[in-house]
CSV table of C-alpha atoms in Angstrom, one decimal:
chain,number,residue,atom,x,y,z
A,18,MET,CA,-0.1,-0.1,-0.1
A,19,ASP,CA,1.7,3.4,-1.1
A,20,LEU,CA,0.9,6.5,0.4
A,21,ASN,CA,-0.6,8.3,-2.2
A,22,SER,CA,-3.8,5.8,-2.3
A,23,ILE,CA,-4.4,6.6,1.3
A,24,PRO,CA,-7.3,9.0,1.4
A,25,TRP,CA,-5.5,11.8,3.3
A,26,MET,CA,-8.1,14.5,3.4
A,27,LEU,CA,-10.5,11.8,5.4
A,28,ILE,CA,-7.9,10.8,7.7
A,29,LEU,CA,-5.9,14.0,8.4
A,30,PRO,CA,-8.9,15.2,10.9
A,31,VAL,CA,-8.4,12.1,13.0
A,32,LEU,CA,-5.0,12.7,13.1
A,33,ILE,CA,-5.0,16.4,14.0
A,34,ILE,CA,-8.0,15.9,16.6
A,35,GLN,CA,-5.6,12.8,18.2
A,36,LEU,CA,-2.6,15.1,18.5
A,37,LEU,CA,-4.5,18.0,19.8
A,38,LEU,CA,-5.8,15.7,22.6
A,39,ILE,CA,-2.2,14.9,23.3
A,40,ILE,CA,-0.9,18.3,23.3
A,41,VAL,CA,-4.1,19.9,25.6
A,42,ALA,CA,-2.7,16.5,27.9
A,43,VAL,CA,0.6,17.4,28.0
A,44,ILE,CA,0.1,21.0,28.3
A,45,ASP,CA,-2.4,20.2,31.4
A,46,LEU,CA,0.0,17.4,33.0
A,47,TYR,CA,3.1,20.1,32.7
A,48,ARG,CA,0.8,23.1,34.4
A,49,VAL,CA,-0.6,21.1,37.2
A,50,LYS,CA,1.1,20.6,40.7
A,51,TYR,CA,0.1,17.2,41.6
A,52,THR,CA,-1.1,14.1,40.0
A,53,ASN,CA,-2.5,11.2,41.2
A,54,GLY,CA,0.5,8.9,40.9
A,55,PRO,CA,3.9,9.9,39.6
A,56,LYS,CA,4.0,12.6,36.6
A,57,TRP,CA,6.1,10.6,34.5
A,58,MET,CA,3.9,7.6,34.1
A,59,TRP,CA,1.1,9.8,33.0
A,60,ALA,CA,3.5,11.4,30.5
A,61,LEU,CA,3.7,7.8,29.4
A,62,ILE,CA,0.2,6.7,29.4
A,63,ILE,CA,-0.7,9.8,27.2
A,64,ILE,CA,1.6,9.3,24.5
A,65,CYS,CA,1.3,5.5,24.4
A,66,PHE,CA,-2.5,4.9,24.3
A,67,SER,CA,-3.2,7.5,21.8
A,68,ILE,CA,-7.2,8.1,22.0
A,69,ILE,CA,-7.6,6.5,25.4
A,70,GLY,CA,-4.7,7.7,27.1
A,71,PRO,CA,-5.6,11.7,27.6
A,72,VAL,CA,-9.0,10.9,28.4
A,73,ILE,CA,-7.9,8.5,31.1
A,74,TYR,CA,-5.2,11.2,32.1
A,75,PHE,CA,-8.0,13.8,32.7
A,76,ILE,CA,-10.5,11.5,34.3
A,77,VAL,CA,-8.5,9.7,36.8
A,78,GLY,CA,-5.2,11.5,36.8
A,79,ARG,CA,-6.1,15.0,37.3
A,80,ARG,CA,-6.9,15.9,41.0
A,81,ASN,CA,-9.9,18.2,40.6
A,82,GLU,CA,-8.7,20.3,43.9
B,16,MET,CA,-31.8,34.8,38.1
B,17,ASN,CA,-28.8,37.1,39.0
B,18,ASN,CA,-27.7,34.5,41.2
B,19,PHE,CA,-27.8,31.8,38.6
B,20,SER,CA,-25.6,34.0,36.2
B,21,ILE,CA,-22.8,34.5,38.7
B,22,LEU,CA,-22.7,30.7,39.5
B,23,PHE,CA,-22.8,29.8,35.9
B,24,ARG,CA,-20.0,32.3,35.4
B,25,LYS,CA,-18.1,30.7,38.2
B,26,GLU,CA,-18.8,26.9,36.7
B,27,TRP,CA,-17.6,28.2,33.2
B,28,ARG,CA,-14.3,29.4,34.4
B,29,GLU,CA,-14.0,26.3,36.2
B,30,ASN,CA,-14.5,24.3,33.2
B,31,VAL,CA,-12.1,26.6,31.2
B,32,ARG,CA,-9.5,25.9,33.5
B,33,ASN,CA,-9.7,22.3,33.8
B,34,PHE,CA,-10.0,21.9,29.9
B,35,LYS,CA,-12.9,20.0,29.9
B,36,ILE,CA,-14.4,22.8,27.5
B,37,LEU,CA,-11.9,21.5,25.3
B,38,TRP,CA,-11.1,17.6,25.6
B,39,ILE,CA,-14.8,16.6,25.7
B,40,PRO,CA,-15.9,17.7,22.3
B,41,LEU,CA,-12.7,16.4,20.9
B,42,VAL,CA,-13.2,13.0,22.2
B,43,PHE,CA,-16.8,13.2,21.0
B,44,ILE,CA,-15.7,14.1,17.5
B,45,LEU,CA,-13.0,11.6,17.6
B,46,PHE,CA,-15.4,8.7,17.8
B,47,GLY,CA,-17.7,10.4,15.4
B,48,ILE,CA,-15.3,10.5,12.7
B,49,SER,CA,-13.4,7.3,13.2
B,50,GLU,CA,-16.3,5.0,13.3
B,51,PRO,CA,-17.6,5.5,9.6
B,52,LEU,CA,-13.9,5.5,8.8
B,53,THR,CA,-13.3,2.3,10.1
B,54,TYR,CA,-16.3,0.5,8.8
B,55,TYR,CA,-15.4,2.1,5.4
B,56,TYR,CA,-11.7,1.1,5.4
B,57,LEU,CA,-12.2,-2.2,7.3
B,58,PRO,CA,-11.2,-4.6,4.4
B,59,GLN,CA,-7.9,-2.5,3.9
B,60,ILE,CA,-7.4,-2.4,7.7
B,61,LEU,CA,-7.6,-6.0,7.8
B,62,ASN,CA,-5.3,-6.4,4.7
B,63,ALA,CA,-2.7,-4.1,6.6
B,64,VAL,CA,-2.5,-5.6,9.7
B,65,GLY,CA,-3.6,-9.1,9.9
B,66,ASN,CA,-1.7,-12.0,7.6
B,67,VAL,CA,-4.9,-12.8,6.1
B,68,PRO,CA,-4.4,-15.2,3.2
B,69,SER,CA,-4.7,-13.7,-0.2
B,70,ASP,CA,-7.2,-16.1,-1.6
B,71,MET,CA,-9.7,-15.6,1.4
B,72,VAL,CA,-12.7,-13.7,0.3
B,73,PHE,CA,-14.7,-11.6,2.7
B,74,GLN,CA,-18.3,-11.2,3.0
B,75,LEU,CA,-18.6,-7.8,5.0
B,76,PRO,CA,-22.4,-6.6,4.9
B,77,GLU,CA,-23.1,-3.3,2.9
B,78,TYR,CA,-23.9,-0.9,5.5
B,79,THR,CA,-26.7,2.0,5.0
B,80,PRO,CA,-25.9,5.6,6.6
B,81,ASP,CA,-28.5,5.0,9.5
B,82,GLN,CA,-26.8,2.0,10.6
B,83,ILE,CA,-23.4,3.6,10.7
B,84,ILE,CA,-25.0,6.6,12.7
B,85,MET,CA,-26.4,4.1,15.1
B,86,SER,CA,-23.5,2.3,15.7
B,87,THR,CA,-21.7,5.7,16.5
B,88,ILE,CA,-24.6,6.0,19.1
B,89,GLY,CA,-23.8,2.6,20.6
B,90,GLN,CA,-20.2,4.0,21.4
B,91,TYR,CA,-21.7,7.3,22.6
B,92,GLN,CA,-24.0,5.2,24.8
B,93,PHE,CA,-20.6,3.2,26.4
B,94,ILE,CA,-17.9,5.3,26.1
B,95,GLY,CA,-19.5,8.7,26.4
B,96,MET,CA,-21.6,7.9,29.2
B,97,LEU,CA,-18.5,6.5,31.0
B,98,ILE,CA,-17.2,10.1,30.5
B,99,VAL,CA,-20.4,11.6,31.8
B,100,ALA,CA,-20.2,9.5,34.6
B,101,PHE,CA,-16.6,9.7,35.9
B,102,GLY,CA,-16.0,12.9,34.7
B,103,PHE,CA,-19.0,14.8,36.4
B,104,ALA,CA,-19.9,12.5,39.2
B,105,GLY,CA,-18.0,15.1,41.6
B,106,ILE,CA,-19.6,18.2,40.1
B,107,ILE,CA,-21.8,18.7,43.5
B,108,ALA,CA,-20.0,16.5,45.8
B,109,ARG,CA,-16.5,17.3,45.4
B,110,GLU,CA,-17.2,21.1,46.2
B,111,ARG,CA,-18.7,19.9,49.7
B,112,LYS,CA,-15.3,17.9,50.3
B,113,ASN,CA,-12.8,20.4,48.9
B,114,GLY,CA,-14.4,23.5,50.7
B,115,THR,CA,-15.7,25.4,47.8
B,116,ALA,CA,-18.9,24.2,49.3
B,117,THR,CA,-18.1,26.5,52.2
B,118,MET,CA,-17.5,29.5,50.3
B,119,LEU,CA,-21.0,29.1,48.6
B,120,TYR,CA,-22.9,28.0,51.3
B,121,VAL,CA,-21.8,30.8,53.7
B,122,ARG,CA,-23.7,33.2,51.3
B,123,PRO,CA,-27.3,33.4,50.8
B,124,ILE,CA,-27.5,31.6,47.5
B,125,SER,CA,-30.6,30.0,46.1
B,126,TYR,CA,-30.2,26.3,45.8
B,127,THR,CA,-32.3,26.2,42.7
B,128,GLY,CA,-30.0,28.6,40.9
B,129,TYR,CA,-27.1,26.7,42.1
B,130,VAL,CA,-28.5,23.1,40.9
B,131,PHE,CA,-29.4,24.9,37.5
B,132,SER,CA,-26.0,26.3,37.0
B,133,LYS,CA,-24.6,22.9,37.1
B,134,LEU,CA,-27.4,21.5,34.8
B,135,ALA,CA,-26.8,24.4,32.4
B,136,ILE,CA,-22.9,23.8,32.2
B,137,MET,CA,-23.2,20.0,31.9
B,138,GLY,CA,-25.9,20.9,29.0
B,139,ILE,CA,-23.8,22.9,27.0
B,140,LEU,CA,-20.8,20.6,27.7
B,141,ILE,CA,-22.2,17.3,27.0
B,142,ILE,CA,-25.2,18.1,24.6
B,143,GLY,CA,-23.1,20.2,22.7
B,144,SER,CA,-20.1,18.0,22.0
B,145,ALA,CA,-22.6,15.2,21.2
B,146,CYS,CA,-24.3,17.2,18.7
B,147,ILE,CA,-20.9,18.6,17.1
B,148,GLY,CA,-19.7,14.9,17.4
B,149,LEU,CA,-23.0,13.7,15.4
B,150,LEU,CA,-22.6,16.4,12.7
B,151,ALA,CA,-19.1,15.6,12.2
B,152,ASN,CA,-19.9,12.0,12.2
B,153,VAL,CA,-23.0,12.6,9.7
B,154,TYR,CA,-20.6,14.4,7.3
B,155,TYR,CA,-18.4,11.5,7.3
B,156,THR,CA,-21.4,9.3,6.6
B,157,ASN,CA,-22.5,11.4,3.9
B,158,VAL,CA,-19.3,11.3,2.2
B,159,LEU,CA,-18.8,7.5,2.3
B,160,TYR,CA,-22.0,6.1,2.7
B,161,GLY,CA,-24.4,8.4,1.1
B,162,ALA,CA,-27.2,11.0,2.1
B,163,VAL,CA,-29.3,11.2,5.0
B,164,ASP,CA,-32.5,12.5,5.5
B,165,ALA,CA,-32.1,16.1,7.1
B,166,VAL,CA,-35.6,15.9,8.8
B,167,ALA,CA,-35.3,12.6,10.2
B,168,PHE,CA,-31.6,13.6,11.3
B,169,ILE,CA,-32.8,16.6,13.4
B,170,GLY,CA,-35.8,14.7,14.9
B,171,PHE,CA,-33.1,12.1,15.9
B,172,LEU,CA,-30.6,14.6,17.3
B,173,GLY,CA,-33.8,16.1,19.2
B,174,THR,CA,-34.5,12.8,20.9
B,175,TYR,CA,-30.8,11.8,21.5
B,176,SER,CA,-30.5,15.3,23.3
B,177,ILE,CA,-33.7,14.4,25.6
B,178,TRP,CA,-31.5,11.0,26.6
B,179,LEU,CA,-28.5,13.0,27.6
B,180,LEU,CA,-30.6,15.5,29.5
B,181,PHE,CA,-31.5,12.4,31.6
B,182,ALA,CA,-28.4,11.0,31.9
B,183,ILE,CA,-27.4,14.5,33.2
B,184,CYS,CA,-29.9,14.8,35.6
B,185,VAL,CA,-29.2,11.4,37.1
B,186,VAL,CA,-25.4,12.2,37.4
B,187,ILE,CA,-26.4,15.5,39.2
B,188,CYS,CA,-29.0,14.2,41.5
B,189,SER,CA,-26.6,11.2,42.4
B,190,SER,CA,-23.8,13.9,43.0
B,191,ALA,CA,-26.1,15.7,45.3
B,192,ALA,CA,-27.1,12.7,47.1
B,193,PHE,CA,-23.8,10.9,47.7
B,194,SER,CA,-20.2,11.5,48.0
B,195,THR,CA,-18.3,11.3,44.4
B,196,GLY,CA,-17.1,7.8,44.5
B,197,ILE,CA,-20.3,6.5,45.4
B,198,ALA,CA,-22.0,9.0,43.1
B,199,SER,CA,-19.9,7.8,40.0
B,200,VAL,CA,-21.0,4.2,40.8
B,201,VAL,CA,-24.8,4.8,41.1
B,202,SER,CA,-24.5,6.9,37.9
B,203,ILE,CA,-22.6,4.1,35.9
B,204,LEU,CA,-25.2,1.5,37.4
B,205,LEU,CA,-28.4,3.9,36.2
B,206,LEU,CA,-26.8,4.8,32.8
B,207,VAL,CA,-24.9,1.7,31.7
B,208,VAL,CA,-26.1,-1.0,33.3
B,209,VAL,CA,-29.6,-0.6,33.5
B,210,GLN,CA,-29.4,0.1,29.7
B,211,LEU,CA,-27.9,-3.3,29.3
B,212,VAL,CA,-30.8,-4.9,31.2
B,213,ASP,CA,-33.1,-3.0,29.6
B,214,SER,CA,-32.0,-4.0,25.9
B,215,LEU,CA,-31.6,-7.5,27.0
B,216,LEU,CA,-35.0,-8.0,29.2
B,217,GLY,CA,-36.4,-5.2,27.4
B,218,THR,CA,-38.8,-6.5,24.6
B,219,TYR,CA,-41.3,-7.0,27.4
B,220,TRP,CA,-42.0,-3.6,27.9
B,221,THR,CA,-41.7,-0.5,25.2
B,222,ILE,CA,-41.9,2.8,27.5
B,223,SER,CA,-38.4,3.5,29.2
B,224,PRO,CA,-36.2,6.3,29.0
B,225,TRP,CA,-33.2,4.1,28.5
B,226,LYS,CA,-35.2,3.3,25.3
B,227,LEU,CA,-35.0,6.7,24.2
B,228,PRO,CA,-31.6,6.0,21.8
B,229,MET,CA,-33.5,3.3,20.4
B,230,TYR,CA,-36.0,5.4,19.3
B,231,ALA,CA,-34.0,8.0,17.9
B,232,GLY,CA,-32.3,5.2,15.7
B,233,GLN,CA,-35.9,4.4,14.6
B,234,ILE,CA,-36.9,7.8,13.9
B,235,LEU,CA,-33.6,7.8,11.4
B,236,ASN,CA,-34.4,4.7,9.5
B,237,GLY,CA,-37.9,5.8,9.1
B,238,ASN,CA,-40.2,3.1,10.6
B,239,LEU,CA,-41.1,4.6,13.9
B,240,ASP,CA,-43.5,3.4,16.4
B,241,LYS,CA,-45.2,6.3,17.3
B,242,THR,CA,-47.4,5.8,20.5
B,243,PRO,CA,-44.6,4.4,22.8
B,244,PHE,CA,-42.1,6.7,21.5
B,245,PHE,CA,-43.9,9.7,22.6
B,246,TRP,CA,-44.8,8.0,26.0
B,247,SER,CA,-41.4,7.3,26.7
B,248,LEU,CA,-40.8,10.8,25.7
B,249,THR,CA,-43.2,12.0,28.2
B,250,VAL,CA,-42.1,10.0,31.1
B,251,THR,CA,-38.5,10.9,30.5
B,252,VAL,CA,-39.5,14.6,30.4
B,253,VAL,CA,-41.3,13.9,33.7
B,254,VAL,CA,-38.4,11.9,35.4
B,255,VAL,CA,-36.2,14.9,34.5
B,256,VAL,CA,-38.1,17.5,36.2
B,257,LEU,CA,-38.1,15.1,39.6
B,258,LEU,CA,-34.6,14.5,39.3
B,259,VAL,CA,-33.7,18.4,39.1
B,260,VAL,CA,-36.4,19.2,42.2
B,261,LEU,CA,-34.8,15.8,44.0
B,262,ALA,CA,-31.5,17.4,43.3
B,263,VAL,CA,-32.3,20.7,44.7
B,264,TYR,CA,-33.4,19.5,47.7
B,265,LEU,CA,-30.8,16.9,48.5
B,266,ALA,CA,-28.2,19.9,47.8
B,267,LYS,CA,-29.7,21.6,50.3
B,268,ARG,CA,-30.1,18.8,53.0
B,269,ASN,CA,-26.5,17.8,52.4
B,270,VAL,CA,-25.2,21.1,53.0
B,271,SER,CA,-24.4,19.7,56.5
B,272,LYS,CA,-21.9,17.4,55.3
B,273,ALA,CA,-19.7,20.2,53.7
B,274,LYS,CA,-16.2,19.7,55.1
B,275,ILE,CA,-15.1,23.1,56.8
């Protein structure tokens, strides 16, 4: 499968939104003081699990206090 | 009403600061887009990732646009409800715990305005993002599978929004009643587990709030059974009003539980 046959116009929004989610999560991780559990673990989770990682971070990792 | 607008501004600022205003719409859009794409490119994806023998022939069913939209609703009903329940279970309970409540409760606020400010911010966040996500989804479905009837889609969106309103009220009410942990368990139970039970045993009754998403799908493919649909809608609206009243009462009663 060569690169030109991939319909980039359709796939691109998905990639952009995933990237945005990761960026938002990383910025938030950088700004907050404390998280539930070590920060480097959350950084790994955010970057390695593309869709679910940032969501899990926002729901579980963030201390809303 | 002045009370409400001040409390609403506080909610808005809080949700901007914890990025909920950004990531919840993004997640809903992502699931809305990826559903039609995965279905459409499933043969190519299978060819690319699995070592399928080349002489093997796949017999994939032909999907219609409304089936794709319904399968997106299936995603929203599970992942979306998990986000709603876990992300917002603390919306009132957390304030009692971390001391925001004491700052609020020493002032002469009206609890109706307080609960309605929560309702408004959750409504904007969740119903808004679900609608944006479904619009993105219908755009992709339109490109890949074919057109959807616009009037039917608006009816579908309205019905699904009523269901989301019900979900929001369940979460707010349980958050007013219990602590954060218990509230999230209760909301999951009411939104996800009861929904499963309703879909398994639900052939015996036709009127229930948990059937609204199903009726929304029926609006979309054009064979809607009108009488049970309108009754379910009525029941849901009545339950929503009752839950709001209950939430106001419980928020007032649980003031004494606030940690100082």
